[in-house]
Amino acid sequence: MSDTPFGFGLPPEEPDDGDEGKKKDPQSGGGQGPANPFGFGGMPGAGGFGGPGADNPLAAMFGSLNPSDLGAAFQQLGQMLSYEGGPVNWDMAKQIARQTVSQGTADGTKDTSVSAAERTAVQESVRLADLWLDDATSLPSGAASAVAWSRAEWIEATLPAWKELVDPVAERVGAAMGDVLPEEMQAMAGPLIGMMRSMGGAMFGTQIGQAVGVLAGEVIGSTDIGLPLGPAGKAALLPVNMDAFGRDLGVSKDEVRLYLALREAAHQRLFAHVPWLRSHLFGAVEGYARGIKVDTAKLEDVVGQFDPQNPEQLQDALQQGMFQPEDTPEQKAALARLETALALVEGWVDAVVHAAAKPRLTAADALRETLRRRRASGGPAEQTFATLIGLELRPRRLRDASRLWASLTDARGVDGRDALWAHPDMLPTASDLDDPDGFVHREQLDFSELDKMLGEAADKPDLRKKDGGPEEGSTGEGSSKDEGDDTE
């Protein structure tokens, strides 16, 4: 996986450790290859992630092919150049993601079809997890069904969500790539611009396919990055990845599966019964994408001096931070909104799952800490998220949010805590995560009482009219009815 998304510079804040070893070792299994903005280093047949040919997209595509395979390779190249769709070639993305999965993960684990026993175990675990969560949250079950997916099935099911997340970013970058030529030259260079856009769509598709394929080898369910990537109402777990996750923990497979089912079921409850949450998160990503600034002067330079016999030249130029997030108030607001919302989602899930698991699972504390460290070390979810849309979460926010939700439970009870999800304006802000006690003990408006007052106010005009209330001509609900009665 590339260090820089679509040629972005590194995010402004990174964890102190976690990724560091992976970035120093391009051969590591963490998916961190050399600084390759389009991720060609991970193309299937290129010697693995960051392997030989990683710095040369053509070598990555064709370097390890046998002569007998060249026909198929050139056919793929022709399909790439003839692409006329949106900013990302999603057919190519899906193909590369599935090929990446078929190669297996760095530890040698291969994808396998889900057995009937595994499917039954997942369904029973989610059903039991939902029963336990009834005591820990006021939000009802959000999982209409439970499924067990292979890695390839996870790719197929989550691609629509990735498309929604990535297209705004790719469209912004792609538009800039197509606009670098002066208007008088664009008409003459129409075929060249079309080819550039086709290549851009293929480059984005290649990187996204590689990133999603790597992530498919690590994720445990459909909500690992705090976003609803799968179909609504469908709780999903990946047995092969759950086995890999629990292999060295010294915890029984049943406990591991139950704890992970609790997390998946808790996410499903939140996204099913907080209707504004999904659009709020995806809208923040789109808002962030609108602030992407492209160094068009540098891009014009590259296009003007591009030598078709030296494709590395274009690759090298793109590596040097051509696409940078624009440091504007709107950009900062979109980033802060997304990071805070994701931290609140993950913190709520962490607190709720802990409350449900602690009395029932002997390894609840150990599993909780393992998952927290996995997130805080900049695990695969954070790396892929940063690669695809140029954002990286601040891991410290997750623990802060979990503490805040736990404090709210103690102070206001389960119902009072969960009532804050009724509207985005009621949720804690980033500054509240810095001062959780201040937010917990701050006097909050009782919205149920407000609704009651508004309902009573709507009925008052009729009552006051009967008692000789407001003067004639007053407005309000019921006044038109009374005036109509007077005319009869």
PDB file of C-alpha atoms in Angstrom, residues 379-478:
ATOM      1  CA  GLY A 379      -3.390  -0.597  12.044  1.00  0.00           C
ATOM      2  CA  PRO A 380      -4.518  -1.587   8.549  1.00  0.00           C
ATOM      3  CA  ALA A 381      -7.841   0.215   8.779  1.00  0.00           C
ATOM      4  CA  GLU A 382      -6.251   3.582   9.520  1.00  0.00           C
ATOM      5  CA  GLN A 383      -3.550   3.095   6.893  1.00  0.00           C
ATOM      6  CA  THR A 384      -6.064   2.197   4.200  1.00  0.00           C
ATOM      7  CA  PHE A 385      -8.374   5.034   5.164  1.00  0.00           C
ATOM      8  CA  ALA A 386      -5.457   7.479   4.908  1.00  0.00           C
ATOM      9  CA  THR A 387      -4.415   6.014   1.574  1.00  0.00           C
ATOM     10  CA  LEU A 388      -7.844   6.169  -0.022  1.00  0.00           C
ATOM     11  CA  ILE A 389      -9.080   9.615   1.012  1.00  0.00           C
ATOM     12  CA  GLY A 390      -6.062  11.363   2.453  1.00  0.00           C
ATOM     13  CA  LEU A 391      -7.182  11.258   6.094  1.00  0.00           C
ATOM     14  CA  GLU A 392      -5.660   9.651   9.150  1.00  0.00           C
ATOM     15  CA  LEU A 393      -7.463   9.305  12.458  1.00  0.00           C
ATOM     16  CA  ARG A 394      -5.953  10.490  15.715  1.00  0.00           C
ATOM     17  CA  PRO A 395      -5.911   7.297  17.793  1.00  0.00           C
ATOM     18  CA  ARG A 396      -5.852   9.158  21.137  1.00  0.00           C
ATOM     19  CA  ARG A 397      -9.377  10.416  20.424  1.00  0.00           C
ATOM     20  CA  LEU A 398     -10.785   6.897  20.627  1.00  0.00           C
ATOM     21  CA  ARG A 399      -9.808   6.396  24.267  1.00  0.00           C
ATOM     22  CA  ASP A 400     -10.984   9.907  25.145  1.00  0.00           C
ATOM     23  CA  ALA A 401     -14.381   9.210  23.567  1.00  0.00           C
ATOM     24  CA  SER A 402     -14.718   5.864  25.340  1.00  0.00           C
ATOM     25  CA  ARG A 403     -14.034   7.503  28.709  1.00  0.00           C
ATOM     26  CA  LEU A 404     -16.582  10.212  27.975  1.00  0.00           C
ATOM     27  CA  TRP A 405     -19.329   7.714  27.081  1.00  0.00           C
ATOM     28  CA  ALA A 406     -18.574   5.656  30.193  1.00  0.00           C
ATOM     29  CA  SER A 407     -18.799   8.788  32.359  1.00  0.00           C
ATOM     30  CA  LEU A 408     -22.092   9.721  30.715  1.00  0.00           C
ATOM     31  CA  THR A 409     -23.457   6.267  31.538  1.00  0.00           C
ATOM     32  CA  ASP A 410     -22.552   6.735  35.211  1.00  0.00           C
ATOM     33  CA  ALA A 411     -24.010  10.244  35.357  1.00  0.00           C
ATOM     34  CA  ARG A 412     -27.152   9.941  33.215  1.00  0.00           C
ATOM     35  CA  GLY A 413     -27.780   6.245  32.760  1.00  0.00           C
ATOM     36  CA  VAL A 414     -28.017   4.265  29.544  1.00  0.00           C
ATOM     37  CA  ASP A 415     -31.080   6.138  28.247  1.00  0.00           C
ATOM     38  CA  GLY A 416     -29.600   9.563  28.951  1.00  0.00           C
ATOM     39  CA  ARG A 417     -26.343   8.629  27.262  1.00  0.00           C
ATOM     40  CA  ASP A 418     -27.932   7.201  24.119  1.00  0.00           C
ATOM     41  CA  ALA A 419     -30.386  10.112  23.837  1.00  0.00           C
ATOM     42  CA  LEU A 420     -27.470  12.287  22.712  1.00  0.00           C
ATOM     43  CA  TRP A 421     -27.520  10.513  19.337  1.00  0.00           C
ATOM     44  CA  ALA A 422     -30.915  12.092  18.589  1.00  0.00           C
ATOM     45  CA  HIS A 423     -29.257  15.031  16.808  1.00  0.00           C
ATOM     46  CA  PRO A 424     -25.662  15.865  15.777  1.00  0.00           C
ATOM     47  CA  ASP A 425     -25.811  19.163  17.681  1.00  0.00           C
ATOM     48  CA  MET A 426     -26.306  17.251  20.935  1.00  0.00           C
ATOM     49  CA  LEU A 427     -23.116  15.214  20.597  1.00  0.00           C
ATOM     50  CA  PRO A 428     -19.833  16.089  22.312  1.00  0.00           C
ATOM     51  CA  THR A 429     -17.400  18.176  20.278  1.00  0.00           C
ATOM     52  CA  ALA A 430     -13.640  17.815  19.901  1.00  0.00           C
ATOM     53  CA  SER A 431     -13.133  20.239  22.798  1.00  0.00           C
ATOM     54  CA  ASP A 432     -15.524  18.155  24.909  1.00  0.00           C
ATOM     55  CA  LEU A 433     -13.256  15.157  24.376  1.00  0.00           C
ATOM     56  CA  ASP A 434     -10.491  17.227  25.978  1.00  0.00           C
ATOM     57  CA  ASP A 435     -12.746  17.973  28.974  1.00  0.00           C
ATOM     58  CA  PRO A 436     -15.144  15.023  29.351  1.00  0.00           C
ATOM     59  CA  ASP A 437     -16.091  15.880  32.946  1.00  0.00           C
ATOM     60  CA  GLY A 438     -17.133  19.360  31.875  1.00  0.00           C
ATOM     61  CA  PHE A 439     -19.461  17.934  29.228  1.00  0.00           C
ATOM     62  CA  VAL A 440     -20.874  15.215  31.472  1.00  0.00           C
ATOM     63  CA  HIS A 441     -21.861  17.609  34.225  1.00  0.00           C
ATOM     64  CA  ARG A 442     -22.962  20.446  31.980  1.00  0.00           C
ATOM     65  CA  GLU A 443     -26.687  21.109  32.247  1.00  0.00           C
ATOM     66  CA  GLN A 444     -28.383  19.650  29.206  1.00  0.00           C
ATOM     67  CA  LEU A 445     -31.730  20.677  27.764  1.00  0.00           C
ATOM     68  CA  ASP A 446     -34.309  17.920  28.161  1.00  0.00           C
ATOM     69  CA  PHE A 447     -35.562  17.562  24.592  1.00  0.00           C
ATOM     70  CA  SER A 448     -38.450  15.330  25.661  1.00  0.00           C
ATOM     71  CA  GLU A 449     -39.776  18.159  27.852  1.00  0.00           C
ATOM     72  CA  LEU A 450     -39.268  20.621  24.996  1.00  0.00           C
ATOM     73  CA  ASP A 451     -41.331  18.432  22.657  1.00  0.00           C
ATOM     74  CA  LYS A 452     -44.054  18.256  25.286  1.00  0.00           C
ATOM     75  CA  MET A 453     -44.059  22.058  25.676  1.00  0.00           C
ATOM     76  CA  LEU A 454     -44.254  22.561  21.900  1.00  0.00           C
ATOM     77  CA  GLY A 455     -47.141  20.119  21.676  1.00  0.00           C
ATOM     78  CA  GLU A 456     -49.029  21.940  24.417  1.00  0.00           C
ATOM     79  CA  ALA A 457     -48.348  25.308  22.798  1.00  0.00           C
ATOM     80  CA  ALA A 458     -49.853  24.073  19.539  1.00  0.00           C
ATOM     81  CA  ASP A 459     -53.156  23.334  21.337  1.00  0.00           C
ATOM     82  CA  LYS A 460     -53.366  26.572  23.329  1.00  0.00           C
ATOM     83  CA  PRO A 461     -54.932  28.914  20.702  1.00  0.00           C
ATOM     84  CA  ASP A 462     -58.153  26.910  20.645  1.00  0.00           C
ATOM     85  CA  LEU A 463     -58.377  26.893  24.439  1.00  0.00           C
ATOM     86  CA  ARG A 464     -57.644  30.606  24.749  1.00  0.00           C
ATOM     87  CA  LYS A 465     -60.237  31.452  22.095  1.00  0.00           C
ATOM     88  CA  LYS A 466     -62.934  29.676  24.088  1.00  0.00           C
ATOM     89  CA  ASP A 467     -61.882  31.558  27.221  1.00  0.00           C
ATOM     90  CA  GLY A 468     -61.899  34.940  25.511  1.00  0.00           C
ATOM     91  CA  GLY A 469     -58.147  34.764  24.824  1.00  0.00           C
ATOM     92  CA  PRO A 470     -56.309  36.683  22.088  1.00  0.00           C
ATOM     93  CA  GLU A 471     -57.767  39.525  20.133  1.00  0.00           C
ATOM     94  CA  GLU A 472     -59.317  39.051  16.725  1.00  0.00           C
ATOM     95  CA  GLY A 473     -56.763  38.834  13.935  1.00  0.00           C
ATOM     96  CA  SER A 474     -54.235  36.969  16.028  1.00  0.00           C
ATOM     97  CA  THR A 475     -52.428  34.200  14.184  1.00  0.00           C
ATOM     98  CA  GLY A 476     -51.539  30.703  15.219  1.00  0.00           C
ATOM     99  CA  GLU A 477     -52.630  27.158  14.724  1.00  0.00           C
ATOM    100  CA  GLY A 478     -56.380  26.863  15.078  1.00  0.00           C
TER     101      GLY A 478
END
